C-alpha cells in the first residue's frame, strides 16, 4: 500500500498543470490591466493628466489636439442612464412575471425569448437601430436626425434586458417558498406577498442585476456607435437625450482605426479604454460583493 | 474489549485510539476495535452516533471532507493506513466500499464492472470478460443480466443496481468490503437478497457493515459493535450483544428497537 | 379580503404582464424586420460568391469564411484552457483566497467591455507579439473574450455530476485524475459542449474586438495564412451599413448579411439549447 512514486508523480504533475492553467486566467486579467494602463499612461508623458480628466473638449485631430474625457464620459453616462431607466423596470417586472406570476409552462416558453435577446449580436442591434428605429425617432420627435442618445438608450435597454432579467430571476427564485407561504397564509394577496416579502428579500440580488446591467450598457460599443450620431460634445441635460452624443466606447472604436501606432492620440484612446475598464471593473466587484452577501444570508440559516 | 473474543481468528483490521474531528466537533472518541478476518462485523447505533463516520475511516473516504482531521491507528495487513506515505489509491483497492444509495456509473452493466480492472491495468478482453462473469456470479446477478450486459446500468432496479455495485467492488479484488447501510434504499425482497449475498461473501472477504436495522445486524453478522455519541459502548459476539448485553445503554437501544 | 387589495393586485399584474409583453414584442419586432427584409437577398450565390462592384453587388463568401476561421482558431485557443481551468476549480481547488482570485478574475473578464478586449488584443497580440492585424491576433482576442463563458459552463456541467460517481470511483481505488478523466468528464461532456457552442455564437457575433486586430474593410482574396487579414460577417455588416459606397442602395445586402449572421448565431444557440435539453431529460430519467 506504500505510495508508488510514479503515480504520485503523475497525479502531482496533472494537478500542477491544471493549477497553472487556472492561474493563467488571473494572469490574463493582470495582463489586460498592464497593457491597457501601460499604453494609457503613455499619454501623460506629453499631456497633462488633469486636463485629460477634466477637459471639456475632445478634439484629437485639431492643430492643438485636446483630449478631454468629460464629453465622452458624460455621453456614456447619459446613454447608459437612459437605457437603465427603461430596462430596469422592464427587466425586473419581467423577472417577477417569469418566476412568480406566469404558469411554469408559460415561463418555459418565455425563457427562450430572453435567450434570443442575449444571443443577437450587437452589430445586428446597431443595424436595426440605425435603419428602423432611428428614422422612427426622427419622425415622431420631429428631429433633424434620429441618431441621438435616446435611440442608443432604447437599443441598449433591450440589450441589457437579458442580463437584468436572468440575474433578477435567479435572485427571486432563490427565495424559499416557506417565506411566501407564510405571507399567503396570513391572508395577503399574491401581489402583496411579492411586493412586501419577495422583493425586499431578493433586493440585493436585484441590485446586483441592475449593476451588471449598467456595466453591460456602459461597455457596449457597436450599437451605440451606429445609432447615437457620435458628436463629441458635452451633452446638455436634459435636452441632450435627443441630441447626438458620443460615448467612450464609440470613440475608441471609431478612432483607433485611423491613429498611427504609438502616437499621442493612440495613447489617449488607451487612456479612455483604461477608464472604461476601471469603471466596469468596479461595477463587477460591487455586484460580486452584493451577490455573495445575499448568498450567505440565504444559506447562513 | 473482551479477551479471547477472536480466539483462533486472524485480525483483518486493527483500530486503536482513533479520534476524529469535523472542525471542532469531536465526532469519534478513542475508538479501539479489532475486526476479525472472514467474518461479518456490524456497526449499530442511533443516527449521528458516528458509525458511518467510522466506517469511512477504514478506507479513508473521510479524506474528501476538508474540515476532517483523524488521529490514531488503523492497521490493515500490518500497515497503518494513516501513515503519511500510504497511497490511498492502493488502500482503496484493498478495502472496497458499497454505499447507501446504489450508485452505478452511467455506463453499461459490463463497463461498470470492468471500470476498475481496466484502470488498474487489465487490458486483455478475455480476462475482462471472465472478471465480468465471475463478479456478477459472486454477486448473484449473473442470471438476471447475462443477456443484457451492454445495456445501461441505470435501467436496472434498485436492488439490482446495488448488487451491481457489489460486483463492481468485487471486480477490483479487495480483501475487505465496507457496506455503509447498503439496504436502506431497498425493498424487503432486494434486502433479503443482499443479506444472503453478504453472508456468502464472508468466506472470501472481511466484511464490515453499518446498519440501522437491528434485525439485519442480528441475522447476518458474527460480531456487533454498538456506537453512541462517537464511542463504542459495547463490542462482542452478535448473539451475546442481542441476547445478553452487558451495558445498560446497549440494552436500552436494542430493546427499544428490537423488542 | 378588501376590495382594494384585489384591485391593486389586478392593476399590478396587468402592468407586469404588459411589460413582459413589451420584452417579447421587442424580440419579435427585431426578428421580423431582419427576416422579412433579409430573406429576399438570400441565395446560394449570395453565400458563395465574392463581393463585386465595390461591395454594392455580389455575395458575402469571404466574410463567412473569415467568421468560420475566427470560430475555429478562437475555440482551439480557449476551449482546452477553459475546460482545464474549470476542472481545477471544481475538482481540485480548496476554498480560499486563490480560488476566490480566479473566480473574481473570471467574473471580471466576463464583465469587461468587448472594445477593451480589442484594445488588449491590439496591444498584446498585434503589437507586442508582432502578429500584426491577422486571423491569429483576432482569434486569440476573441478566445480570451469567451474564456469566462466556457469556464462557467464547464463548471456548471462538472457541478451537475453527482458526488456519488466520484465517491464510487475513488472507493474502487481509482486515483483522482483517473476519476475525473473516466467518470466526471464524460458525464459532464454534454454541458461542456453546450457551453462551447454558446461561445461559438459569441465569437461569430462580436465586432468590437476584431476592429483593430485584423478585420478588413475589403480584401479581394481569402486569407491564405493565419497571419493574413480577413473579412468577417459582423464587421462586413457594420461597414456596409455605415461606411459603404452606396449605403441606401445596398440595404438588401445589409439585411441579407444581418440575416445570415443572425441565423448563424441563433442557429448555434438553438443547437446548444437542444443538446442541453436532450441530456437534461436523459439524466432525469436515469
CSV table of C-alpha atoms in Angstrom, one decimal, chain A residues 7 10-11 14-15 18-19 21-26 28-29 31-32 35-36 38-39 89-90 93-94 96-98 101 108 110 112-117 119-125 127-128 130-132 136 155 158 161 165 187 189-192 194 215 219 221-222 225-226 249 252-254 256-257 261-262 266 269-270 273 276-277 280-281 284-285 288 292, chain C residues 1 5-6 8-9 12-13 15-17 19-20 22-24 26-31 33-34 80-81 84-85 87-89 92 94 98 100-102 104-109 111-117 119-120 122-124 127-128 144 147 151 175-178 205-208 211-212 234 237-238 241-242 251 254-255 258 261-262 265-266 269 273 276-277:
chain,number,residue,atom,x,y,z
A,7,UNK,CA,1.6,7.5,-9.8
A,10,UNK,CA,1.8,11.8,-12.4
A,11,UNK,CA,-1.1,13.0,-10.2
A,14,UNK,CA,-1.6,16.9,-13.6
A,15,UNK,CA,-2.7,18.9,-10.6
A,18,UNK,CA,-4.4,22.4,-14.0
A,19,UNK,CA,-3.3,24.8,-11.4
A,21,UNK,CA,-4.0,26.9,-16.4
A,22,UNK,CA,-6.4,28.2,-13.8
A,23,UNK,CA,-3.8,30.7,-12.7
A,24,UNK,CA,-3.5,31.8,-16.4
A,25,UNK,CA,-7.0,33.3,-16.2
A,26,UNK,CA,-5.8,35.5,-13.4
A,28,UNK,CA,-4.8,37.3,-18.4
A,29,UNK,CA,-6.7,39.8,-16.2
A,31,UNK,CA,-2.1,41.4,-18.5
A,32,UNK,CA,-5.1,43.3,-19.6
A,35,UNK,CA,-1.1,46.5,-21.3
A,36,UNK,CA,-4.1,48.8,-21.1
A,38,UNK,CA,0.9,51.0,-19.9
A,39,UNK,CA,-0.3,52.3,-23.2
A,89,UNK,CA,-38.4,48.5,-14.6
A,90,UNK,CA,-39.0,46.3,-17.7
A,93,UNK,CA,-41.1,43.2,-13.8
A,94,UNK,CA,-40.4,40.6,-16.4
A,96,UNK,CA,-41.2,38.8,-11.5
A,97,UNK,CA,-43.6,37.7,-14.2
A,98,UNK,CA,-41.4,34.7,-15.2
A,101,UNK,CA,-46.8,35.0,-11.9
A,108,UNK,CA,-40.6,27.7,-20.2
A,110,UNK,CA,-40.7,32.9,-22.3
A,112,UNK,CA,-36.0,31.2,-24.8
A,113,UNK,CA,-37.1,34.7,-25.8
A,114,UNK,CA,-34.7,36.2,-23.2
A,115,UNK,CA,-32.0,33.8,-24.5
A,116,UNK,CA,-32.6,35.0,-28.1
A,117,UNK,CA,-32.2,38.6,-26.9
A,119,UNK,CA,-27.8,35.9,-28.5
A,120,UNK,CA,-28.4,38.7,-31.0
A,121,UNK,CA,-25.0,40.2,-32.0
A,122,UNK,CA,-24.6,43.9,-31.0
A,123,UNK,CA,-23.9,44.8,-34.6
A,124,UNK,CA,-27.4,43.5,-35.6
A,125,UNK,CA,-28.9,45.6,-32.8
A,127,UNK,CA,-28.1,47.9,-37.7
A,128,UNK,CA,-31.8,47.6,-36.5
A,130,UNK,CA,-29.9,52.6,-37.5
A,131,UNK,CA,-32.3,51.6,-40.3
A,132,UNK,CA,-35.5,51.0,-38.3
A,136,UNK,CA,-39.0,56.5,-36.4
A,155,UNK,CA,-31.4,49.9,-28.1
A,158,UNK,CA,-33.1,46.0,-25.0
A,161,UNK,CA,-32.6,43.1,-20.6
A,165,UNK,CA,-33.9,39.5,-16.2
A,187,UNK,CA,-54.3,36.4,4.0
A,189,UNK,CA,-52.7,38.6,-1.8
A,190,UNK,CA,-50.1,37.3,-4.2
A,191,UNK,CA,-49.2,40.8,-5.2
A,192,UNK,CA,-48.8,41.9,-1.5
A,194,UNK,CA,-44.4,39.8,-4.0
A,215,UNK,CA,-21.9,47.5,-16.8
A,219,UNK,CA,-19.4,48.8,-22.2
A,221,UNK,CA,-19.7,49.6,-28.4
A,222,UNK,CA,-21.1,48.7,-31.8
A,225,UNK,CA,-21.6,53.8,-32.3
A,226,UNK,CA,-24.1,53.0,-35.0
A,249,UNK,CA,-16.6,53.0,-26.4
A,252,UNK,CA,-12.2,54.1,-29.2
A,253,UNK,CA,-13.8,52.1,-31.9
A,254,UNK,CA,-14.2,55.0,-34.3
A,256,UNK,CA,-8.4,53.6,-33.3
A,257,UNK,CA,-8.5,52.5,-36.9
A,261,UNK,CA,0.5,53.3,-33.6
A,262,UNK,CA,2.3,54.9,-30.6
A,266,UNK,CA,-3.2,56.3,-29.7
A,269,UNK,CA,-7.6,56.2,-26.7
A,270,UNK,CA,-5.9,53.6,-24.4
A,273,UNK,CA,-10.1,52.4,-22.5
A,276,UNK,CA,-13.8,52.2,-19.2
A,277,UNK,CA,-12.1,49.1,-17.9
A,280,UNK,CA,-16.7,48.1,-15.3
A,281,UNK,CA,-14.1,46.5,-13.0
A,284,UNK,CA,-18.3,44.0,-11.3
A,285,UNK,CA,-16.7,44.0,-7.9
A,288,UNK,CA,-19.9,40.4,-6.8
A,292,UNK,CA,-22.1,37.0,-2.2
C,1,UNK,CA,-60.4,40.4,1.8
C,5,UNK,CA,-56.2,44.9,-2.4
C,6,UNK,CA,-57.8,42.8,-5.1
C,8,UNK,CA,-54.4,46.6,-6.6
C,9,UNK,CA,-53.3,43.1,-7.4
C,12,UNK,CA,-50.1,45.4,-10.7
C,13,UNK,CA,-50.3,42.1,-12.5
C,15,UNK,CA,-48.8,46.2,-15.5
C,16,UNK,CA,-46.2,43.4,-15.1
C,17,UNK,CA,-47.9,41.4,-17.8
C,19,UNK,CA,-44.0,44.8,-19.5
C,20,UNK,CA,-43.3,41.2,-20.2
C,22,UNK,CA,-43.1,44.6,-24.3
C,23,UNK,CA,-40.0,42.4,-23.9
C,24,UNK,CA,-41.4,39.6,-26.1
C,26,UNK,CA,-39.3,43.8,-29.0
C,27,UNK,CA,-37.7,40.4,-29.8
C,28,UNK,CA,-40.4,39.7,-32.4
C,29,UNK,CA,-40.1,43.1,-33.9
C,30,UNK,CA,-36.4,42.9,-34.4
C,31,UNK,CA,-36.6,39.4,-35.8
C,33,UNK,CA,-37.6,43.3,-39.6
C,34,UNK,CA,-34.4,41.4,-40.2
C,80,UNK,CA,-8.8,23.5,-23.7
C,81,UNK,CA,-7.9,26.3,-21.4
C,84,UNK,CA,-9.0,22.7,-17.7
C,85,UNK,CA,-9.4,25.8,-15.6
C,87,UNK,CA,-11.6,21.2,-13.8
C,88,UNK,CA,-9.1,22.7,-11.5
C,89,UNK,CA,-11.7,25.0,-9.9
C,92,UNK,CA,-9.0,20.3,-7.2
C,94,UNK,CA,-9.8,24.2,-2.0
C,98,UNK,CA,-6.7,31.6,-4.5
C,100,UNK,CA,-11.6,33.5,-4.9
C,101,UNK,CA,-9.0,35.3,-7.0
C,102,UNK,CA,-9.6,33.0,-10.0
C,104,UNK,CA,-13.1,37.0,-9.4
C,105,UNK,CA,-10.8,37.2,-12.4
C,106,UNK,CA,-13.3,35.2,-14.5
C,107,UNK,CA,-16.3,37.3,-13.3
C,108,UNK,CA,-14.4,40.4,-14.3
C,109,UNK,CA,-13.3,39.1,-17.6
C,111,UNK,CA,-18.0,41.9,-17.5
C,112,UNK,CA,-15.2,43.6,-19.4
C,113,UNK,CA,-16.4,45.5,-22.4
C,114,UNK,CA,-15.6,43.9,-25.7
C,115,UNK,CA,-13.9,47.0,-27.0
C,116,UNK,CA,-11.4,46.8,-24.1
C,117,UNK,CA,-10.6,43.3,-25.3
C,119,UNK,CA,-7.5,47.3,-27.2
C,120,UNK,CA,-5.8,44.5,-25.3
C,122,UNK,CA,-4.1,45.3,-30.3
C,123,UNK,CA,-1.5,46.0,-27.6
C,124,UNK,CA,-0.6,42.4,-26.9
C,127,UNK,CA,1.9,44.9,-31.5
C,128,UNK,CA,3.8,43.2,-28.6
C,144,UNK,CA,-10.0,35.4,-24.2
C,147,UNK,CA,-13.0,32.2,-21.9
C,151,UNK,CA,-15.2,28.2,-17.8
C,175,UNK,CA,-7.0,8.0,-8.5
C,176,UNK,CA,-8.4,11.4,-8.5
C,177,UNK,CA,-7.3,12.3,-12.1
C,178,UNK,CA,-8.5,8.9,-13.5
C,205,UNK,CA,-21.3,37.9,-33.5
C,206,UNK,CA,-18.6,40.1,-31.8
C,207,UNK,CA,-17.4,43.1,-33.8
C,208,UNK,CA,-15.6,45.4,-31.5
C,211,UNK,CA,-12.0,46.1,-35.3
C,212,UNK,CA,-8.3,46.7,-34.6
C,234,UNK,CA,-20.4,41.3,-38.3
C,237,UNK,CA,-22.4,44.4,-41.9
C,238,UNK,CA,-21.1,47.4,-39.9
C,241,UNK,CA,-24.3,50.0,-43.1
C,242,UNK,CA,-22.2,52.9,-42.1
C,251,UNK,CA,-29.8,47.8,-47.9
C,254,UNK,CA,-27.1,44.6,-45.4
C,255,UNK,CA,-30.3,42.9,-44.4
C,258,UNK,CA,-27.6,40.6,-40.9
C,261,UNK,CA,-25.3,36.5,-39.1
C,262,UNK,CA,-28.4,36.1,-37.1
C,265,UNK,CA,-25.7,32.9,-34.1
C,266,UNK,CA,-29.2,31.8,-33.2
C,269,UNK,CA,-27.6,28.8,-29.8
C,273,UNK,CA,-30.2,24.6,-26.1
C,276,UNK,CA,-28.8,20.7,-23.1
C,277,UNK,CA,-32.5,19.8,-23.0
